[in-house]
PDB file of C-alpha atoms in Angstrom:
ATOM      1  CA  MET A 135      -6.918  10.441 -25.493  1.00 38.00           C
ATOM      2  CA  SER A 136      -3.699  10.939 -27.441  1.00 40.00           C
ATOM      3  CA  GLY A 137      -2.105  12.551 -24.378  1.00 40.00           C
ATOM      4  CA  PHE A 138      -2.216   9.260 -22.470  1.00 38.00           C
ATOM      5  CA  PRO A 139       0.784   6.941 -22.607  1.00 42.00           C
ATOM      6  CA  ARG A 140       0.387   4.196 -25.213  1.00 42.00           C
ATOM      7  CA  PHE A 141       0.258   1.533 -22.503  1.00 41.00           C
ATOM      8  CA  LEU A 142      -2.893   3.037 -21.013  1.00 42.00           C
ATOM      9  CA  ARG A 143      -4.584   3.214 -24.426  1.00 43.00           C
ATOM     10  CA  LEU A 144      -4.437  -0.516 -25.169  1.00 44.00           C
ATOM     11  CA  SER A 145      -7.701  -2.058 -26.320  1.00 47.00           C
ATOM     12  CA  PRO A 146      -8.860  -5.396 -24.848  1.00 47.00           C
ATOM     13  CA  SER A 147      -7.491  -7.229 -27.913  1.00 48.00           C
ATOM     14  CA  ASP A 148      -4.127  -5.460 -27.475  1.00 46.00           C
ATOM     15  CA  TRP A 149      -4.036  -6.574 -23.821  1.00 41.00           C
ATOM     16  CA  ALA A 150      -4.674 -10.153 -24.938  1.00 44.00           C
ATOM     17  CA  ARG A 151      -1.711  -9.921 -27.330  1.00 45.00           C
ATOM     18  CA  VAL A 152       0.540  -8.589 -24.529  1.00 42.00           C
ATOM     19  CA  TRP A 153      -0.149 -11.689 -22.454  1.00 43.00           C
ATOM     20  CA  ARG A 154      -0.076 -14.219 -25.338  1.00 43.00           C
ATOM     21  CA  ARG A 155       3.216 -13.279 -26.971  1.00 44.00           C
ATOM     22  CA  GLY A 156       5.781 -15.857 -28.068  1.00 40.00           C
ATOM     23  CA  SER A 157       8.560 -17.202 -25.848  1.00 40.00           C
ATOM     24  CA  ALA A 158      10.988 -14.357 -26.642  1.00 43.00           C
ATOM     25  CA  GLU A 159       8.382 -11.774 -25.629  1.00 47.00           C
ATOM     26  CA  LYS A 160       6.811 -13.342 -22.534  1.00 53.00           C
ATOM     27  CA  CYS A 161       8.418 -10.835 -20.198  1.00 59.00           C
ATOM     28  CA  VAL A 162       6.360  -7.842 -19.173  1.00 55.00           C
ATOM     29  CA  SER A 163       7.816  -4.757 -17.526  1.00 60.00           C
ATOM     30  CA  LEU A 164       5.746  -2.174 -15.704  1.00 55.00           C
ATOM     31  CA  CYS A 165       7.119   1.109 -14.447  1.00 52.00           C
ATOM     32  CA  PHE A 166       5.475   3.575 -12.131  1.00 45.00           C
ATOM     33  CA  ARG A 167       6.314   7.205 -12.658  1.00 39.00           C
ATOM     34  CA  GLY A 168       3.966   9.924 -11.533  1.00 37.00           C
ATOM     35  CA  LYS A 169       0.441   8.670 -12.151  1.00 32.00           C
ATOM     36  CA  PHE A 170       1.070   6.464 -15.181  1.00 33.00           C
ATOM     37  CA  LEU A 171       2.067   2.863 -15.773  1.00 32.00           C
ATOM     38  CA  ARG A 172       4.108   2.276 -18.870  1.00 34.00           C
ATOM     39  CA  PRO A 173       6.190  -0.515 -20.342  1.00 36.00           C
ATOM     40  CA  GLY A 174       9.912  -0.403 -19.767  1.00 38.00           C
ATOM     41  CA  LEU A 175      12.968  -2.534 -20.202  1.00 34.00           C
ATOM     42  CA  ALA A 176      15.247  -1.302 -17.437  1.00 35.00           C
ATOM     43  CA  HIS A 177      14.806  -1.800 -13.724  1.00 38.00           C
ATOM     44  CA  GLN A 178      15.586   1.864 -13.112  1.00 37.00           C
ATOM     45  CA  ASP A 179      14.037   4.548 -15.273  1.00 37.00           C
ATOM     46  CA  SER A 180      16.760   6.595 -16.970  1.00 39.00           C
ATOM     47  CA  ARG A 181      14.765   9.839 -16.669  1.00 42.00           C
ATOM     48  CA  GLY A 182      14.309   9.711 -12.923  1.00 43.00           C
ATOM     49  CA  GLY A 183      13.875   7.530  -9.885  1.00 49.00           C
ATOM     50  CA  SER A 184      10.888   5.487 -11.000  1.00 54.00           C
ATOM     51  CA  ARG A 185      10.770   1.870  -9.920  1.00 57.00           C
ATOM     52  CA  CYS A 186      10.226  -0.714 -12.628  1.00 62.00           C
ATOM     53  CA  TYR A 187       9.295  -4.343 -12.190  1.00 61.00           C
ATOM     54  CA  SER A 188      10.155  -6.852 -14.901  1.00 65.00           C
ATOM     55  CA  SER A 189       8.846 -10.346 -14.738  1.00 62.00           C
ATOM     56  CA  CYS A 190       8.803 -13.332 -17.050  1.00 72.00           C
ATOM     57  CA  LYS A 191       6.545 -15.185 -14.629  1.00 76.00           C
ATOM     58  CA  PRO A 192       3.208 -14.353 -13.018  1.00 82.00           C
ATOM     59  CA  VAL A 193       3.242 -12.040 -10.000  1.00 87.00           C
ATOM     60  CA  ARG A 194       1.045 -13.483  -7.266  1.00 90.00           C
ATOM     61  CA  ILE A 195      -0.711 -11.023  -4.954  1.00 92.00           C
ATOM     62  CA  GLY A 196      -2.875 -12.056  -2.021  1.00 91.00           C
ATOM     63  CA  CYS A 197      -5.033  -9.732   0.078  1.00 92.00           C
ATOM     64  CA  ALA A 198      -5.257 -10.824   3.707  1.00 91.00           C
ATOM     65  CA  SER A 199      -7.679  -8.157   4.946  1.00 89.00           C
ATOM     66  CA  GLY A 200     -10.275  -5.764   3.616  1.00 87.00           C
ATOM     67  CA  PHE A 201     -10.852  -3.772   6.802  1.00 85.00           C
ATOM     68  CA  TRP A 202      -9.560  -3.390  10.350  1.00 86.00           C
ATOM     69  CA  GLY A 203     -11.020  -6.325  12.280  1.00 83.00           C
ATOM     70  CA  ASP A 204     -11.151  -8.705   9.301  1.00 85.00           C
ATOM     71  CA  THR A 205     -10.353 -12.363  10.015  1.00 85.00           C
ATOM     72  CA  ALA A 206      -6.819 -13.192  11.099  1.00 87.00           C
ATOM     73  CA  THR A 207      -6.922 -16.616   9.452  1.00 89.00           C
ATOM     74  CA  SER A 208      -6.309 -15.366   5.917  1.00 90.00           C
ATOM     75  CA  ALA A 209      -2.692 -14.260   6.535  1.00 93.00           C
ATOM     76  CA  PRO A 210      -1.377 -17.757   7.406  1.00 93.00           C
ATOM     77  CA  GLN A 211      -3.531 -19.318   4.672  1.00 93.00           C
ATOM     78  CA  LEU A 212      -1.941 -17.031   2.086  1.00 93.00           C
ATOM     79  CA  ILE A 213       1.592 -17.246   3.493  1.00 94.00           C
ATOM     80  CA  TYR A 214       1.655 -21.034   3.608  1.00 94.00           C
ATOM     81  CA  GLY A 215      -0.580 -21.891   0.663  1.00 90.00           C
ATOM     82  CA  GLY A 216      -0.564 -18.943  -1.685  1.00 81.00           C
ATOM     83  CA  LYS A 217       2.965 -19.037  -3.182  1.00 87.00           C
ATOM     84  CA  LEU A 218       2.846 -15.247  -2.997  1.00 91.00           C
ATOM     85  CA  ASP A 219       5.092 -12.469  -4.201  1.00 93.00           C
ATOM     86  CA  PHE A 220       3.082  -9.740  -2.411  1.00 94.00           C
ATOM     87  CA  LEU A 221       0.817  -9.931   0.647  1.00 94.00           C
ATOM     88  CA  VAL A 222      -1.541  -6.954   0.968  1.00 94.00           C
ATOM     89  CA  PHE A 223      -3.453  -5.760   4.040  1.00 94.00           C
ATOM     90  CA  ASP A 224      -6.114  -3.050   3.755  1.00 93.00           C
ATOM     91  CA  TYR A 225      -7.173  -1.570   7.079  1.00 90.00           C
ATOM     92  CA  LEU A 226      -8.498   1.925   6.484  1.00 87.00           C
ATOM     93  CA  SER A 227     -11.953   3.406   6.240  1.00 86.00           C
ATOM     94  CA  GLU A 228     -13.367   6.692   7.474  1.00 86.00           C
ATOM     95  CA  ILE A 229     -14.439   5.213  10.816  1.00 87.00           C
ATOM     96  CA  THR A 230     -11.063   3.494  11.237  1.00 88.00           C
ATOM     97  CA  MET A 231      -9.256   6.790  10.621  1.00 89.00           C
ATOM     98  CA  SER A 232     -11.353   8.496  13.293  1.00 89.00           C
ATOM     99  CA  LEU A 233     -10.654   5.686  15.781  1.00 92.00           C
ATOM    100  CA  LEU A 234      -6.922   5.816  15.038  1.00 92.00           C
ATOM    101  CA  THR A 235      -6.919   9.608  15.417  1.00 89.00           C
ATOM    102  CA  ALA A 236      -8.624   9.283  18.817  1.00 92.00           C
ATOM    103  CA  ALA A 237      -6.050   6.665  19.871  1.00 93.00           C
ATOM    104  CA  ARG A 238      -3.162   8.912  18.803  1.00 92.00           C
ATOM    105  CA  THR A 239      -4.667  11.840  20.701  1.00 91.00           C
ATOM    106  CA  LYS A 240      -4.529   9.779  23.893  1.00 94.00           C
ATOM    107  CA  MET A 241      -1.129   8.171  23.194  1.00 93.00           C
ATOM    108  CA  PRO A 242       1.149   9.826  20.596  1.00 92.00           C
ATOM    109  CA  ASN A 243       2.896   6.533  19.770  1.00 92.00           C
ATOM    110  CA  LEU A 244      -0.408   4.987  18.598  1.00 94.00           C
ATOM    111  CA  GLY A 245      -2.564   5.891  15.594  1.00 93.00           C
ATOM    112  CA  TYR A 246      -1.886   2.727  13.597  1.00 94.00           C
ATOM    113  CA  ALA A 247      -3.483  -0.735  13.613  1.00 93.00           C
ATOM    114  CA  PRO A 248      -1.450  -2.578  16.285  1.00 93.00           C
ATOM    115  CA  ASP A 249      -2.949  -5.945  15.395  1.00 92.00           C
ATOM    116  CA  PHE A 250      -1.293  -5.661  11.970  1.00 94.00           C
ATOM    117  CA  VAL A 251       2.066  -5.689  13.729  1.00 95.00           C
ATOM    118  CA  GLN A 252       1.335  -8.136  16.562  1.00 95.00           C
ATOM    119  CA  VAL A 253      -1.209 -10.511  14.975  1.00 94.00           C
ATOM    120  CA  ALA A 254      -0.657 -10.363  11.213  1.00 93.00           C
ATOM    121  CA  LEU A 255       3.133  -9.931  11.011  1.00 94.00           C
ATOM    122  CA  ALA A 256       4.963 -10.915  14.198  1.00 96.00           C
ATOM    123  CA  PRO A 257       3.956 -14.605  14.324  1.00 96.00           C
ATOM    124  CA  PHE A 258       4.832 -15.092  10.636  1.00 96.00           C
ATOM    125  CA  ILE A 259       7.787 -12.732  10.114  1.00 97.00           C
ATOM    126  CA  ASN A 260      10.341 -15.547   9.725  1.00 97.00           C
ATOM    127  CA  ASP A 261       8.250 -17.328   7.097  1.00 96.00           C
ATOM    128  CA  ILE A 262       7.507 -14.068   5.276  1.00 96.00           C
ATOM    129  CA  HIS A 263      11.265 -13.465   5.132  1.00 96.00           C
ATOM    130  CA  ARG A 264      12.138 -17.047   4.145  1.00 95.00           C
ATOM    131  CA  LYS A 265       9.581 -17.070   1.314  1.00 95.00           C
ATOM    132  CA  GLY A 266      10.606 -13.601   0.075  1.00 94.00           C
ATOM    133  CA  ILE A 267       7.093 -12.204   0.377  1.00 95.00           C
ATOM    134  CA  ARG A 268       6.776  -8.421   0.190  1.00 94.00           C
ATOM    135  CA  VAL A 269       4.128  -6.968   2.498  1.00 95.00           C
ATOM    136  CA  VAL A 270       2.114  -3.879   1.545  1.00 94.00           C
ATOM    137  CA  SER A 271      -0.336  -2.253   3.948  1.00 94.00           C
ATOM    138  CA  ASN A 272      -2.016   0.979   4.914  1.00 93.00           C
ATOM    139  CA  ALA A 273      -2.118  -0.107   8.575  1.00 93.00           C
ATOM    140  CA  GLY A 274       0.009   2.920   9.500  1.00 92.00           C
ATOM    141  CA  GLY A 275      -3.186   4.954   9.585  1.00 92.00           C
ATOM    142  CA  VAL A 276      -2.512   8.401  11.035  1.00 92.00           C
ATOM    143  CA  ASN A 277       0.899   7.427  12.400  1.00 93.00           C
ATOM    144  CA  PRO A 278       2.795   5.406   9.778  1.00 93.00           C
ATOM    145  CA  LEU A 279       6.179   6.194  11.334  1.00 94.00           C
ATOM    146  CA  ALA A 280       5.134   4.627  14.652  1.00 95.00           C
ATOM    147  CA  CYS A 281       3.828   1.598  12.780  1.00 95.00           C
ATOM    148  CA  ALA A 282       7.161   1.272  10.961  1.00 95.00           C
ATOM    149  CA  LYS A 283       9.030   1.547  14.256  1.00 96.00           C
ATOM    150  CA  ALA A 284       6.879  -1.242  15.744  1.00 96.00           C
ATOM    151  CA  ILE A 285       7.533  -3.433  12.678  1.00 96.00           C
ATOM    152  CA  GLN A 286      11.267  -2.749  12.909  1.00 96.00           C
ATOM    153  CA  GLU A 287      11.166  -3.921  16.522  1.00 96.00           C
ATOM    154  CA  VAL A 288       9.468  -7.180  15.455  1.00 97.00           C
ATOM    155  CA  VAL A 289      12.127  -7.642  12.756  1.00 96.00           C
ATOM    156  CA  ARG A 290      14.923  -6.919  15.270  1.00 96.00           C
ATOM    157  CA  LYS A 291      13.544  -9.406  17.817  1.00 97.00           C
ATOM    158  CA  ALA A 292      13.392 -12.045  15.077  1.00 96.00           C
ATOM    159  CA  GLY A 293      17.061 -11.404  14.255  1.00 97.00           C
ATOM    160  CA  LEU A 294      16.273 -10.513  10.653  1.00 96.00           C
ATOM    161  CA  ASP A 295      17.463  -7.785   8.321  1.00 93.00           C
ATOM    162  CA  LEU A 296      14.394  -6.541   6.432  1.00 93.00           C
ATOM    163  CA  LYS A 297      13.635  -3.182   4.845  1.00 92.00           C
ATOM    164  CA  VAL A 298      10.620  -1.270   6.129  1.00 93.00           C
ATOM    165  CA  ALA A 299       9.353   1.571   3.921  1.00 91.00           C
ATOM    166  CA  VAL A 300       6.925   4.332   4.878  1.00 90.00           C
ATOM    167  CA  VAL A 301       4.839   6.707   2.769  1.00 87.00           C
ATOM    168  CA  THR A 302       4.138  10.047   4.434  1.00 85.00           C
ATOM    169  CA  GLY A 303       2.921  13.471   3.371  1.00 80.00           C
ATOM    170  CA  ASP A 304      -0.843  13.412   3.752  1.00 78.00           C
ATOM    171  CA  ASP A 305      -1.124  14.483   7.399  1.00 77.00           C
ATOM    172  CA  LEU A 306      -3.212  17.662   7.492  1.00 75.00           C
ATOM    173  CA  MET A 307      -3.377  17.940  11.281  1.00 75.00           C
ATOM    174  CA  PRO A 308      -0.621  20.605  11.450  1.00 78.00           C
ATOM    175  CA  GLU A 309      -2.755  22.660   9.017  1.00 77.00           C
ATOM    176  CA  ARG A 310      -6.067  22.239  10.843  1.00 74.00           C
ATOM    177  CA  SER A 311      -6.157  25.884  11.966  1.00 76.00           C
ATOM    178  CA  LEU A 312      -6.068  26.929   8.318  1.00 75.00           C
ATOM    179  CA  LEU A 313      -8.776  24.427   7.449  1.00 68.00           C
ATOM    180  CA  SER A 314     -11.131  25.844  10.079  1.00 66.00           C
ATOM    181  CA  ASP A 315     -11.151  29.131   8.152  1.00 64.00           C
ATOM    182  CA  VAL A 316     -12.531  27.454   5.037  1.00 65.00           C
ATOM    183  CA  LYS A 317     -16.103  28.549   4.445  1.00 63.00           C
ATOM    184  CA  MET A 318     -18.418  25.667   3.670  1.00 60.00           C
ATOM    185  CA  ALA A 319     -22.101  25.895   2.945  1.00 59.00           C
ATOM    186  CA  THR A 320     -24.866  23.337   3.123  1.00 56.00           C
ATOM    187  CA  ALA A 321     -26.287  22.127  -0.159  1.00 57.00           C
ATOM    188  CA  ALA A 322     -29.758  23.295   0.844  1.00 58.00           C
ATOM    189  CA  GLY A 323     -30.101  27.028   1.230  1.00 58.00           C
ATOM    190  CA  GLY A 324     -26.403  27.959   1.147  1.00 58.00           C
ATOM    191  CA  ARG A 325     -26.231  28.479   4.924  1.00 59.00           C
ATOM    192  CA  GLY A 326     -22.840  28.018   6.519  1.00 57.00           C
ATOM    193  CA  LEU A 327     -22.050  24.828   8.404  1.00 54.00           C
ATOM    194  CA  LYS A 328     -21.488  25.162  12.120  1.00 57.00           C
ATOM    195  CA  ARG A 329     -17.846  25.062  13.101  1.00 51.00           C
ATOM    196  CA  CYS A 330     -17.042  21.527  14.169  1.00 49.00           C
ATOM    197  CA  THR A 331     -13.231  21.525  14.222  1.00 45.00           C
ATOM    198  CA  ALA A 332     -11.222  21.951  17.380  1.00 43.00           C
TER     199      ALA A 332
END
């Protein structure tokens, strides 16, 4: 346990003290570097490019969806009534990934959840911008760059200047021929699984 950063080793009573400190110590800073959260004072970590968030007020996060096809009414409810800092949309599951992969196979510019762009963002993009809400989503599915391009088009049509960030690096499709050579066995009897990759 001693190898973990001190911040991750706080007991429940220590956490209570972090949140109940006096007026001079009400600010809390969290930095993300690698796989660990740790306290910090600067907005930019001096040992690298980690992003740190400092706040002397609560950070309000609202989740507008838990799966692809979830209700579309939660986004406007949260935008107009939630006083949010972050609006989160979760779209992905195993079945969603397979549907998005099939869509991208048919049309290379698809592979993301288009209703995120057209239903969840486009009608509210001006209010999201005006209120300073940051949107976080995994709606990019198997084609996050195409999703980002579609969002940038919505932003352009609205006449806004917003940053759109994309996380990439987990696409194994270019390596699928290597994956088909992996030998897998069933749990019962150790017989090999039939090849099911294309």
